[in-house]
PDB file of C-alpha atoms in Angstrom:
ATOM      1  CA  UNK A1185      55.382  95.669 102.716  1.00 79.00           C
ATOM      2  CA  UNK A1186      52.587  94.089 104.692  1.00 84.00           C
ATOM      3  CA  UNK A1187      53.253  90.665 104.181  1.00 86.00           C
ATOM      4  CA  UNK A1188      57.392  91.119 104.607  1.00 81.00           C
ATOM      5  CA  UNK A1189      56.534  92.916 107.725  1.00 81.00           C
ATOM      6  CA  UNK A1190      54.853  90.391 109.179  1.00 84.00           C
ATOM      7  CA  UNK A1191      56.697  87.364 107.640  1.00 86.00           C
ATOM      8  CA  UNK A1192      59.964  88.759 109.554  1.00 85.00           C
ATOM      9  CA  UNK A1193      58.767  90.410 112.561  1.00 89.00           C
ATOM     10  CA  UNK A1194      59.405  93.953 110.834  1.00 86.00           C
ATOM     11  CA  UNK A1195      57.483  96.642 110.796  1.00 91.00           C
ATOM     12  CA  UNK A1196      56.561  97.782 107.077  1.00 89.00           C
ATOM     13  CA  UNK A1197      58.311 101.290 108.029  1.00 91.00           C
ATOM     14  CA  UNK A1198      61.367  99.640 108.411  1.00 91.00           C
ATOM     15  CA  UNK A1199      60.931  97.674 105.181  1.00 90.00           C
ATOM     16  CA  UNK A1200      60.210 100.819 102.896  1.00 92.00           C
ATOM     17  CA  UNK A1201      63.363 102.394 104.578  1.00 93.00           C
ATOM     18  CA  UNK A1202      65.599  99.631 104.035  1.00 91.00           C
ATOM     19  CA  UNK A1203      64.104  99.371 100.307  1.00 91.00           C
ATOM     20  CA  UNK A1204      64.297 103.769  99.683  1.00 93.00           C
ATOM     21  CA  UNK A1205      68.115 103.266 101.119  1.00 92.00           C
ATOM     22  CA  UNK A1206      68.874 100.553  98.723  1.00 90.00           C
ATOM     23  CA  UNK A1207      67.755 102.167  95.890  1.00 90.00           C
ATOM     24  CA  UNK A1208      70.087 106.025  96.758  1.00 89.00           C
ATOM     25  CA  UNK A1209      72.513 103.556  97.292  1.00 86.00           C
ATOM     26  CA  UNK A1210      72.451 101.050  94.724  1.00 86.00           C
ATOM     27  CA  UNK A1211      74.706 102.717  91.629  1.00 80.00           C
ATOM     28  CA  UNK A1212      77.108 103.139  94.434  1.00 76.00           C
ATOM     29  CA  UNK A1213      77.660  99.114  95.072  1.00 76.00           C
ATOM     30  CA  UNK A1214      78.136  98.575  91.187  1.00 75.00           C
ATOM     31  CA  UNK A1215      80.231 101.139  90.661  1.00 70.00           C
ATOM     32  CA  UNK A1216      84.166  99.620  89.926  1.00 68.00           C
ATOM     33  CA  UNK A1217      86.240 100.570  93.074  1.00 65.00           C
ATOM     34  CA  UNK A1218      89.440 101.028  91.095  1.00 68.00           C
ATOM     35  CA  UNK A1219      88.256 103.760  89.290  1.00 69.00           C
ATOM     36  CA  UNK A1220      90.139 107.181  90.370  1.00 72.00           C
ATOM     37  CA  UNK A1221      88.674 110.366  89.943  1.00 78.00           C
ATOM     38  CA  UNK A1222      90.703 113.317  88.192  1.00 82.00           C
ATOM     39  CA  UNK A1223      91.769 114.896  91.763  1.00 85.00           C
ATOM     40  CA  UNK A1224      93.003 111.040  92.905  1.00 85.00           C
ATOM     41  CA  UNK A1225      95.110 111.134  89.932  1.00 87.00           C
ATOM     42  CA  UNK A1226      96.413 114.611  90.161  1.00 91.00           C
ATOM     43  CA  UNK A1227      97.526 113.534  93.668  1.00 93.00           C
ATOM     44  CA  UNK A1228      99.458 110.602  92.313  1.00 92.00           C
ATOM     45  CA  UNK A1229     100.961 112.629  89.618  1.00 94.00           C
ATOM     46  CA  UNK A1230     102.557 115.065  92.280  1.00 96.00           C
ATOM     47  CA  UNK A1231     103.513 112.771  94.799  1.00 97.00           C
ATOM     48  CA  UNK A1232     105.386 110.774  91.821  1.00 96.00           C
ATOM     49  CA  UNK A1233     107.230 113.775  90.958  1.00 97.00           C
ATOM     50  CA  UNK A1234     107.724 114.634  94.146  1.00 97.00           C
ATOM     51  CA  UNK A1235     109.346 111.215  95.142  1.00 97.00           C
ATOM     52  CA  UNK A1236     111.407 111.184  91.886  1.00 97.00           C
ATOM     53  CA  UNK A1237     112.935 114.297  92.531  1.00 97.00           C
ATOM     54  CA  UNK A1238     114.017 113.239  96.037  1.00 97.00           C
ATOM     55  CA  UNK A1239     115.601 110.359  94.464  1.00 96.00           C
ATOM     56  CA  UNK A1240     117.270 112.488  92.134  1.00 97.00           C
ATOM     57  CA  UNK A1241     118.652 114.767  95.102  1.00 97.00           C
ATOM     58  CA  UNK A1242     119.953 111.659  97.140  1.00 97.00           C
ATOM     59  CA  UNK A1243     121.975 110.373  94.395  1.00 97.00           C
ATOM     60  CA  UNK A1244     123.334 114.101  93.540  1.00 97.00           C
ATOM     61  CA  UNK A1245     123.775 114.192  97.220  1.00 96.00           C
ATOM     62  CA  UNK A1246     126.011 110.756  97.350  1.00 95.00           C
ATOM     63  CA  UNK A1247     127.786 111.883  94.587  1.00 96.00           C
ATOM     64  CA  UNK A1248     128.797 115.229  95.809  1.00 95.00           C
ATOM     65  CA  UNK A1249     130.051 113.639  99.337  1.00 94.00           C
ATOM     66  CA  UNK A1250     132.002 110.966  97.275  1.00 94.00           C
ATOM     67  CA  UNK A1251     133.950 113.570  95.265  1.00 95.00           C
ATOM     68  CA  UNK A1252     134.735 115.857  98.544  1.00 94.00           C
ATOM     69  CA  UNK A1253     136.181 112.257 100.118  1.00 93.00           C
ATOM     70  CA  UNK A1254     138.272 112.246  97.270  1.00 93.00           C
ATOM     71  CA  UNK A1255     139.147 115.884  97.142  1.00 93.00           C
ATOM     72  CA  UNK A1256     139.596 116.797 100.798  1.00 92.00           C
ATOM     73  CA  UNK A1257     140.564 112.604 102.221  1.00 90.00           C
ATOM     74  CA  UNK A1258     137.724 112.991 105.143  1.00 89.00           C
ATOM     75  CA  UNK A1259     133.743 113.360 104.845  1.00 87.00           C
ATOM     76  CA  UNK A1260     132.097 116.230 104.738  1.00 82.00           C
ATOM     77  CA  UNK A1261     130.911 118.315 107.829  1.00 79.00           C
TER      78      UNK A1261
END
């Protein structure tokens, strides 16, 4: 720590810092960052759902107005 301290103007504290830091932090760097944890993907799941039953709703929806234009000859209040 001495002679990196002194090679780059540091002081050693900084150095052992730095190096203690690096190490917490090191599995972290490796670790793939397109891997989802259980909770990301139960968030996914719902918000699918969710989405394909609004789709499902706006085509029922379109539907339902079409058939009262043909019924009643004006759209729907």
């Amino acid at each position: 720590m001495q002679e990196l301290g002194h090679r780059y103007g540091l002081h050693p504290n900084v150095i052992s810092n730095w190096r203690k830091q690096a190490l917490t932090e090191m599995p972290n760097i490796f670790e793939r960052s397109n891997k989802k944890s259980a909770e990301d993907r139960e968030v996914e799941a719902r918000e699918e759902s969710m989405l394909k039953t609004i789709g499902q709703q706006k085509i029922e929806i379109d539907f339902l107005k079409k058939k009262y234009r043909q019924l009643y000859g004006r759209d729907p209040q």
